[in-house]
Coordinates of C-alpha atoms and ligand atoms in Angstrom, one line a residue:
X1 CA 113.0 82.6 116.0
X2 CA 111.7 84.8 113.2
X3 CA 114.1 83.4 110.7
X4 CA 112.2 82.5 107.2
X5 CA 112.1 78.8 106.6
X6 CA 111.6 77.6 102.7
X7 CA 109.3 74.1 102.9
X8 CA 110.8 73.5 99.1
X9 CA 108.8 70.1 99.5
X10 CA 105.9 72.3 98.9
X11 CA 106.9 74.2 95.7
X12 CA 107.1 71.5 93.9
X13 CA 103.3 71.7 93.2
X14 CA 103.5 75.6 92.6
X15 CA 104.5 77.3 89.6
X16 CA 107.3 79.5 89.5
X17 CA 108.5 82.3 89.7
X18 CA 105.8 83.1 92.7
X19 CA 106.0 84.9 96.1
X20 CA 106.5 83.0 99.6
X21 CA 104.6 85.1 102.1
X22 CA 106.0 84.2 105.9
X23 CA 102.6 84.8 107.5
X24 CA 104.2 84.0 111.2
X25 CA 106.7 86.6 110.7
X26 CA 104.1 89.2 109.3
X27 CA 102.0 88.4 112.3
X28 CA 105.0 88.8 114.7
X29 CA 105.4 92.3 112.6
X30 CA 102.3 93.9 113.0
X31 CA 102.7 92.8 117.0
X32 CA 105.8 95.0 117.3
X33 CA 103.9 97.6 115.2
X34 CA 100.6 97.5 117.9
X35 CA 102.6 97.5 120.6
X36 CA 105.1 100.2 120.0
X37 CA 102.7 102.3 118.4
X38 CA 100.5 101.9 122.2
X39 CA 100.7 105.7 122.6
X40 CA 97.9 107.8 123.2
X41 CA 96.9 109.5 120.1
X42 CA 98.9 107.5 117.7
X43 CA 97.2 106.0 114.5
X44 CA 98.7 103.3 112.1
X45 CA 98.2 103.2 108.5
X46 CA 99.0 100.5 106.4
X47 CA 100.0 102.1 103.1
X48 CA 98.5 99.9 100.7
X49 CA 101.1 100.5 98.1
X50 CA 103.6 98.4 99.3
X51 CA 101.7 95.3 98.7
X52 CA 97.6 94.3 98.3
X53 CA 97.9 90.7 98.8
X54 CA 94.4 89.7 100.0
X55 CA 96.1 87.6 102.9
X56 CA 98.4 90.5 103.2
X57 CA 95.7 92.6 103.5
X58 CA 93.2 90.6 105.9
X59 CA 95.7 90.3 108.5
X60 CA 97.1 93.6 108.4
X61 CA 93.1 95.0 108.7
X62 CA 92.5 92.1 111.5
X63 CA 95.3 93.7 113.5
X64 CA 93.6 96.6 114.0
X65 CA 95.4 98.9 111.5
X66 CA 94.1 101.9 109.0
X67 CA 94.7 101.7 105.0
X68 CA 96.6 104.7 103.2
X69 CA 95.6 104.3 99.4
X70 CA 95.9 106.2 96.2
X71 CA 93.5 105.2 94.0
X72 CA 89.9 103.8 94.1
X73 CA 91.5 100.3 93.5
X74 CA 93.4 100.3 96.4
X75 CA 90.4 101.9 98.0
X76 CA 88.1 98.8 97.2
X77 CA 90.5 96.2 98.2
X78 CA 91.1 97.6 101.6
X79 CA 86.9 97.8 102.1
X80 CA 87.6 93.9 100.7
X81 CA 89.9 93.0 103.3
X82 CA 87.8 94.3 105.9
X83 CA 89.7 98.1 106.8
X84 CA 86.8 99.7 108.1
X85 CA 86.1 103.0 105.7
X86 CA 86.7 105.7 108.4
X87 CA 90.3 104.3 109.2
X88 CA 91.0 105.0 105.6
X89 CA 93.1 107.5 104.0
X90 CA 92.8 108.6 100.4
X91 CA 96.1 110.2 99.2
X92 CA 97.9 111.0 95.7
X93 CA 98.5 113.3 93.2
X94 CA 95.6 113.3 90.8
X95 CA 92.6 111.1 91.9
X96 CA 89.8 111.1 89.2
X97 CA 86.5 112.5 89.8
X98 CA 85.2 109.7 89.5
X99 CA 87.6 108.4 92.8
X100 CA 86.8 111.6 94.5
X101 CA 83.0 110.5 94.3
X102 CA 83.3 106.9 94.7
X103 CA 85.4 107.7 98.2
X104 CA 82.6 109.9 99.2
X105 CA 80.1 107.5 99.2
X106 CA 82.3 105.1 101.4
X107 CA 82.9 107.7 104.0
X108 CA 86.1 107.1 103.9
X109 CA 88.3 108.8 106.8
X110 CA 90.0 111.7 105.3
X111 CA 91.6 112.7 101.8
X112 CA 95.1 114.0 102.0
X113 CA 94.7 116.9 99.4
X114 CA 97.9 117.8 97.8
X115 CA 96.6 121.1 95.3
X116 CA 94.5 123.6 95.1
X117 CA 92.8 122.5 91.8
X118 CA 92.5 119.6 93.8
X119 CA 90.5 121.1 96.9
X120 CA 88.3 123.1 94.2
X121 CA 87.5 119.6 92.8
X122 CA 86.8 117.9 96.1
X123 CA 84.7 120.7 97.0
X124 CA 82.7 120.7 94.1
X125 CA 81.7 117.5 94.2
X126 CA 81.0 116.9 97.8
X127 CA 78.5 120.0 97.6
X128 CA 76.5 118.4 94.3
X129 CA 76.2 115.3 96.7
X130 CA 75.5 117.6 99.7
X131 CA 78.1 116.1 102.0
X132 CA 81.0 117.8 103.6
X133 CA 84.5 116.0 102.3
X134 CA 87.3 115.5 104.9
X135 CA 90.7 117.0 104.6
X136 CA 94.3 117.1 105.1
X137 CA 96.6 119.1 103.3
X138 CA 99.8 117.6 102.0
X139 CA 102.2 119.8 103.1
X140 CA 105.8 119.8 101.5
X141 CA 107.8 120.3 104.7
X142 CA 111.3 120.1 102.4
X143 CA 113.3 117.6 104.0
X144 CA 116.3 115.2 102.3
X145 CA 115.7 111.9 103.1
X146 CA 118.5 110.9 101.3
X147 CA 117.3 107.9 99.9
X148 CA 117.0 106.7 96.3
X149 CA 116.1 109.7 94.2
X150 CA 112.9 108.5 92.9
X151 CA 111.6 107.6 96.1
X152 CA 112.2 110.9 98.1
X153 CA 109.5 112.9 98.3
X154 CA 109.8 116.0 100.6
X155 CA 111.6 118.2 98.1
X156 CA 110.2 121.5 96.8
X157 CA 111.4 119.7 93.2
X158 CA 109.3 117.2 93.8
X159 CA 105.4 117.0 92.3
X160 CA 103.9 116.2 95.8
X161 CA 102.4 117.8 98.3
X162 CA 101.6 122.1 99.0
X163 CA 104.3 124.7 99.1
X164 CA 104.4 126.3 102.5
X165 CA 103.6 129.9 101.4
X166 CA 100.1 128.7 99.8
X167 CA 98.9 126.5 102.7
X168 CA 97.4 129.4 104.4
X169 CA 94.9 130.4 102.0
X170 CA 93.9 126.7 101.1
X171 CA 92.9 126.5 105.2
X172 CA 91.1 129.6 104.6
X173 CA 89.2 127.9 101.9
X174 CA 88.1 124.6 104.0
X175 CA 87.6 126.8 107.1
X176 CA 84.9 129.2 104.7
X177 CA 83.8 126.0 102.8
X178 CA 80.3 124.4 104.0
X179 CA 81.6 121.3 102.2
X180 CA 85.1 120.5 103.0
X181 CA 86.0 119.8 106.9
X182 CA 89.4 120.6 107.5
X183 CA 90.8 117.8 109.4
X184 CA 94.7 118.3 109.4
X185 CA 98.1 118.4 108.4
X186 CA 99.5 115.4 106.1
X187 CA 103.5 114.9 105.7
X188 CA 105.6 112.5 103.5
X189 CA 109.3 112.4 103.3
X190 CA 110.5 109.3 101.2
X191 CA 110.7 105.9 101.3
X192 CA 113.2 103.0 102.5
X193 CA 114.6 105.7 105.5
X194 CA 117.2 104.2 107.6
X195 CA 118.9 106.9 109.2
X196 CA 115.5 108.3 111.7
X197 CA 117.3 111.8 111.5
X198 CA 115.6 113.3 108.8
X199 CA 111.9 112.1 111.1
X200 CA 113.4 114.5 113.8
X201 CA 113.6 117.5 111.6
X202 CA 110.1 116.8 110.8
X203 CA 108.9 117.1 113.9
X204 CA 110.8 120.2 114.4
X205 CA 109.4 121.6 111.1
X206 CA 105.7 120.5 112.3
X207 CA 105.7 122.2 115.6
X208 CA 107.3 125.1 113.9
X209 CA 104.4 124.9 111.4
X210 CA 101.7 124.3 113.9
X211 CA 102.7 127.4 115.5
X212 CA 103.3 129.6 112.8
X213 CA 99.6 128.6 111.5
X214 CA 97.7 129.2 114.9
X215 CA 99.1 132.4 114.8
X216 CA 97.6 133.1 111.5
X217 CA 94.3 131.4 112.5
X218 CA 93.1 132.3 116.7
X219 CA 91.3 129.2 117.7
X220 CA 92.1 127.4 114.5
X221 CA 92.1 123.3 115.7
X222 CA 94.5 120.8 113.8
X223 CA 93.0 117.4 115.3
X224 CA 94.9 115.4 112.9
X225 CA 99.0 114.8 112.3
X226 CA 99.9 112.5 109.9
X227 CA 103.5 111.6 108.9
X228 CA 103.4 109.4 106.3
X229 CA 105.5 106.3 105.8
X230 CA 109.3 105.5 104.8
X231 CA 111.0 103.8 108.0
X232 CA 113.2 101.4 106.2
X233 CA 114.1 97.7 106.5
X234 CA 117.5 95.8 106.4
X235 CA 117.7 94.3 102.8
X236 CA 121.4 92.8 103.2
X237 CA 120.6 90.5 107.0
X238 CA 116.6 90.0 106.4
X239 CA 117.1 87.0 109.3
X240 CA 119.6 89.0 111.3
X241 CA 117.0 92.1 111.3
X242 CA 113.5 90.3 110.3
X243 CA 111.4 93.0 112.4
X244 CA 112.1 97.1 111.9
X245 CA 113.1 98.6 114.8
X246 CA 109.4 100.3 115.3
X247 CA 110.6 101.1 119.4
X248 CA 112.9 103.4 118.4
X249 CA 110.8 105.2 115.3
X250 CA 107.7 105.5 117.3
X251 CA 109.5 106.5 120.5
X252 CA 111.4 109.5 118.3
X253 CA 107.9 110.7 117.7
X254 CA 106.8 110.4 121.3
X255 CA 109.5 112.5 122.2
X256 CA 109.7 115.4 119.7
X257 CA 106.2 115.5 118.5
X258 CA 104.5 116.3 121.6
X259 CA 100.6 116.3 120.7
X260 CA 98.1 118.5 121.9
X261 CA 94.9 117.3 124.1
X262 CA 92.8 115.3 121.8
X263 CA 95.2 115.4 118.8
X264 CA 95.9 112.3 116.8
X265 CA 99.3 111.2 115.2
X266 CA 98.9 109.0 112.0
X267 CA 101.3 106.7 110.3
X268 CA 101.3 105.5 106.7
X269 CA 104.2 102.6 107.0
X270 CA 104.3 100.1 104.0
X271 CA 107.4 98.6 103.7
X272 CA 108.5 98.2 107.0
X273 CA 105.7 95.8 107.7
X274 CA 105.2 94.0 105.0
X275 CA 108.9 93.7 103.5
X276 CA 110.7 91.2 105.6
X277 CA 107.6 88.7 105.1
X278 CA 108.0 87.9 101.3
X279 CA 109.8 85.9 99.3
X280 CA 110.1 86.2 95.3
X281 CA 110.7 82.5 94.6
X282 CA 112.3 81.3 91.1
X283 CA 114.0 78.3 89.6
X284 CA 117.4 78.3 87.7
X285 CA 116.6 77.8 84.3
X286 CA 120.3 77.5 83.4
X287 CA 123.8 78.1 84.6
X288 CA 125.5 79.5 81.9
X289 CA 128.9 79.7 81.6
X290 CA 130.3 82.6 79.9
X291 CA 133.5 84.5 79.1
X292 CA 135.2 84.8 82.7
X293 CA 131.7 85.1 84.4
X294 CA 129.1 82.0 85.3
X295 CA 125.6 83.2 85.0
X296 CA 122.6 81.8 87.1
X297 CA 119.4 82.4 84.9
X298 CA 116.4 82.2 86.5
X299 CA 112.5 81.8 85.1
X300 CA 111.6 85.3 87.2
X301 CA 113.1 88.6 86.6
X302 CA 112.0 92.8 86.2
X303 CA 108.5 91.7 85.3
X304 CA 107.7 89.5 88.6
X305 CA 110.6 91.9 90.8
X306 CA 111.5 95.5 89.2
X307 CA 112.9 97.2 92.5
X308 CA 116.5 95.6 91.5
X309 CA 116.2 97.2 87.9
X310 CA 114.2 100.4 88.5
X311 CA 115.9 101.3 91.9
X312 CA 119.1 99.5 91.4
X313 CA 118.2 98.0 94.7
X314 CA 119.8 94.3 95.7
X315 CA 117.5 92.2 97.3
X316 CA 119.8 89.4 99.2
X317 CA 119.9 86.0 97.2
X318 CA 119.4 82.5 98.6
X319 CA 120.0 79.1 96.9
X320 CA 117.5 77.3 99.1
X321 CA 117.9 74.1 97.4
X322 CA 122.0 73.3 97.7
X323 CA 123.3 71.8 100.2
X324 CA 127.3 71.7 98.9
X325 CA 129.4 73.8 101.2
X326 CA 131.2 75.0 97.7
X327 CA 131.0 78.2 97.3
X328 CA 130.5 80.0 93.6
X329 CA 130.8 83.3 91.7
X330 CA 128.0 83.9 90.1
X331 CA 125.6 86.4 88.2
X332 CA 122.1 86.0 89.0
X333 CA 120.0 87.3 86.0
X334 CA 116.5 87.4 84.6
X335 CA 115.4 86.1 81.3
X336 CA 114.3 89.4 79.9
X337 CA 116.2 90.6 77.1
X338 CA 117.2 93.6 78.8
X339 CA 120.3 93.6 80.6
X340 CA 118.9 96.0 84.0
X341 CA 117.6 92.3 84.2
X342 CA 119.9 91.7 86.7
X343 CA 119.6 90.5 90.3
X344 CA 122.9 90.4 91.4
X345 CA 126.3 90.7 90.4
X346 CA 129.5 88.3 91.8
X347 CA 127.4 87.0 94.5
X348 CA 128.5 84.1 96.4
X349 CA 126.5 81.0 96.2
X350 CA 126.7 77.5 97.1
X351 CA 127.3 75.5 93.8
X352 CA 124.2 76.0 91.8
X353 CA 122.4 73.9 89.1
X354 CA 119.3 73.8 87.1
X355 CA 116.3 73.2 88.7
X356 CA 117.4 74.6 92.0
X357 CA 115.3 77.0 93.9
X358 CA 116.3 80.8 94.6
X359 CA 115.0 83.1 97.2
X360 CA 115.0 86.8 96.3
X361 CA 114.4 88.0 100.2
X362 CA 113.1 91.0 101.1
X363 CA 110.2 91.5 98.5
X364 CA 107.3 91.8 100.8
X365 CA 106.6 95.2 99.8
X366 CA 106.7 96.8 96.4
X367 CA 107.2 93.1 94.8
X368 CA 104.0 91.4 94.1
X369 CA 101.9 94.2 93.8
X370 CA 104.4 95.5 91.3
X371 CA 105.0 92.8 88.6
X372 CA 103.9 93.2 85.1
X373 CA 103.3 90.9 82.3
X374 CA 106.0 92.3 80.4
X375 CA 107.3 89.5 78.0
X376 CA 103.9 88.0 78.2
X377 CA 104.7 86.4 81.3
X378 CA 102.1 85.5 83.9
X379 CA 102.0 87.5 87.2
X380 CA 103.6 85.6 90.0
X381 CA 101.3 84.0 92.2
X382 CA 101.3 83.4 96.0
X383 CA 102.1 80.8 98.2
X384 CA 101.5 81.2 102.2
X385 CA 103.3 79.7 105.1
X386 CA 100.7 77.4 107.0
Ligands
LIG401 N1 102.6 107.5 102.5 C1 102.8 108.1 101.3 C2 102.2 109.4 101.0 C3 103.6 107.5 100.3 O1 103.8 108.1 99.2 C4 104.3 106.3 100.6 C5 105.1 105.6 99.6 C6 104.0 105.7 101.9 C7 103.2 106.4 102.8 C8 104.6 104.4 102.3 O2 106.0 104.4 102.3 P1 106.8 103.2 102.9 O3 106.5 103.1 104.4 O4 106.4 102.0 102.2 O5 108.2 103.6 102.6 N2 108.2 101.5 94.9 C9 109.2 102.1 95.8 C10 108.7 102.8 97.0 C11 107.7 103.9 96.6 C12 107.1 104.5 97.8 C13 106.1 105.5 97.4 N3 105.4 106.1 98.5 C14 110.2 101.0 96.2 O6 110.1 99.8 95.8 O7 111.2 101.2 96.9

């Protein structure tokens, strides 16, 4: 029902390499999102990261969702595609003063402060524009994700996000402050999470944390929760498993995250809605045969999809063009001269040729939005299901 089709009639007038957005499927998405997510209290994010396609964007804002961003760019384009400024989230490592300002006089929703020098900075500049600045600490709660090693987040090792042992005296600071508002707790654990184990102990370490801090502070109120993002998708079967299982990862919350009266729980997913939906499209420039291997060369590679070569992640491969039932060995490469330029290795393909088209599934999120010129190559461009 949600399986992708390719209308390949329609490419023809398109240039590749370009990304195939399944709108119908992203639609279907963000209705399993809103209507697991129909717990009191709970808030979702879209984190804008994982892919700012305008279209993306609109639809994901029309539903009804909030925007996590990290930086001022991300910032305008989710005001563009109509996020309403309260439901958005500022996060990140090092936003510029110029950011922190800029975000101030959107009234955006809340930053999620991860430093001290930070705070000081927030605070500085909210009082020289006489405003009070919204904030949630990023706390590092220390949890493995185990997931790729550049995309888990939760470690003490990692740059993110406020030790334990300091958070105290930052709270003290917004509590004493006349311009910062201390509106809660912000978590982050990694990215492309499969197993949900790792959520569990988070909301162990939370409650743990909650208590620990209203013991330090009589009275003090934490209206705000926020868990961050990472429930993974299926890259191998994206039509056997088009929609994340969002039941399951919102009920886990529901059950050991018990909120108090009036508390909210926020959500920063990016790649589990937006994944499944896109479609890097190339053509095979050549199939080139070489010692003992048989290479399929296509006219996109790292610079319009880097996940394969930065993350050594495999994004499933489709010849959507052949119709012969014999089936191939092949290498599907790039043409960058680099050899991470590489797709997939031995993958099993219907007999392919030049001209044909290839699907790279899966790169709805952390695709488009993270293509480069390298090479001197255009950025991909778009192309929408009707
Ligand atoms: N919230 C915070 C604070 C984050 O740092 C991230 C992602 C998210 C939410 C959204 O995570 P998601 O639900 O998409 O997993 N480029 C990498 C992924 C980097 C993720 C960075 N942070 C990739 O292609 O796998």
């Amino acid at each position: 029902m949600t399986k992708t089709h390719f209308p390949t009639d329609r490419f023809e007038s398109a240039q590749t390499p370009f990304y195939y957005y399944d709108l119908h499927l992203l639609d279907e998405t963000l209705k399993a999102v809103t209507e697991y997510s129909d717990v009191p209290g709970f808030c979702v994010h879209y984190a804008v990261k994982a892919n700012a396609n305008p279209e993306v964007m609109r639809r994901i804002a029309a539903a009804g969702l909030g925007a996590d961003t990290v930086s001022i760019g991300e910032i305008h384009a989710a005001v563009t595609a109509g996020f309403p400024a309260p439901k958005i989230v500022f996060a990140g490592v090092g936003k510029t003063d110029e950011e922190i300002r800029t975000a101030l006089e959107l009234g955006i929703g809340c930053f999620n402060v991860e430093s001290e020098a930070e705070l000081d900075v927030i605070e500085e500049i909210a009082a020289s524009m006489g405003v009070k600045a919204p904030i949630a600490l990023r706390v590092n709660p220390e949890i493995d994700a185990h997931t790729h090693h550049y995309i888990t987040t939760g470690l003490a090792e990692n740059k993110f996000g406020i030790a334990r042992e300091v958070l105290p005296a930052l709270i003290k600071k917004c509590l004493e402050s006349d311009h910062l508002q201390f509106k809660g707790l912000h978590f982050h654990i990694g990215s492309q999470i499969t197993d949900l184990t790792p959520y569990k102990i988070l909301c162990e370490r939370i409650l743990e944390l909650q208590k620990e801090l209203e013991e330090k502070f009589p009275g003090l109120e934490i209206p705000n929760l926020n868990v961050g993002g990472g429930l993974g998708i299926d890259y191998d079967e994206p039509d056997e498993n088009p929609i994340p299982d969002f039941k399951t990862y919102f009920d886990l919350f529901k059950r050991y995250l018990p909120l108090k009266p009036g508390q909210k729980l926020h959500f920063e997913l990016g790649r589990a809605i937006v994944a499944q939906c896109g479609s890097l499209i190339c053509k095979v420039v050549f199939v080139k045969e070489g010692l003992g291997k048989r290479f399929v060369i296509l006219d996109g590679g790292m610079a319009a999809l880097i996940r394969p070569a930065l993350y050594q992640a495999h994004h499933k491969i489709e010849n959507i063009s052949s119709t012969s039932d014999i089936m191939e060995k092949y290498d599907v490469v790039g043409p960058i001269c680099e050899s991470s330029d590489t797709f997939g290795v031995d993958e099993i393909l219907p007999l392919t040729k030049r001209g044909d088209y290839m699907a790279l599934r899966s790169g709805g999120a952390y695709g488009e939005v993270m293509a480069s010129c390298y090479n001197c190559r255009p950025l991909p461009g778009s192309l929408y299901s009707c």
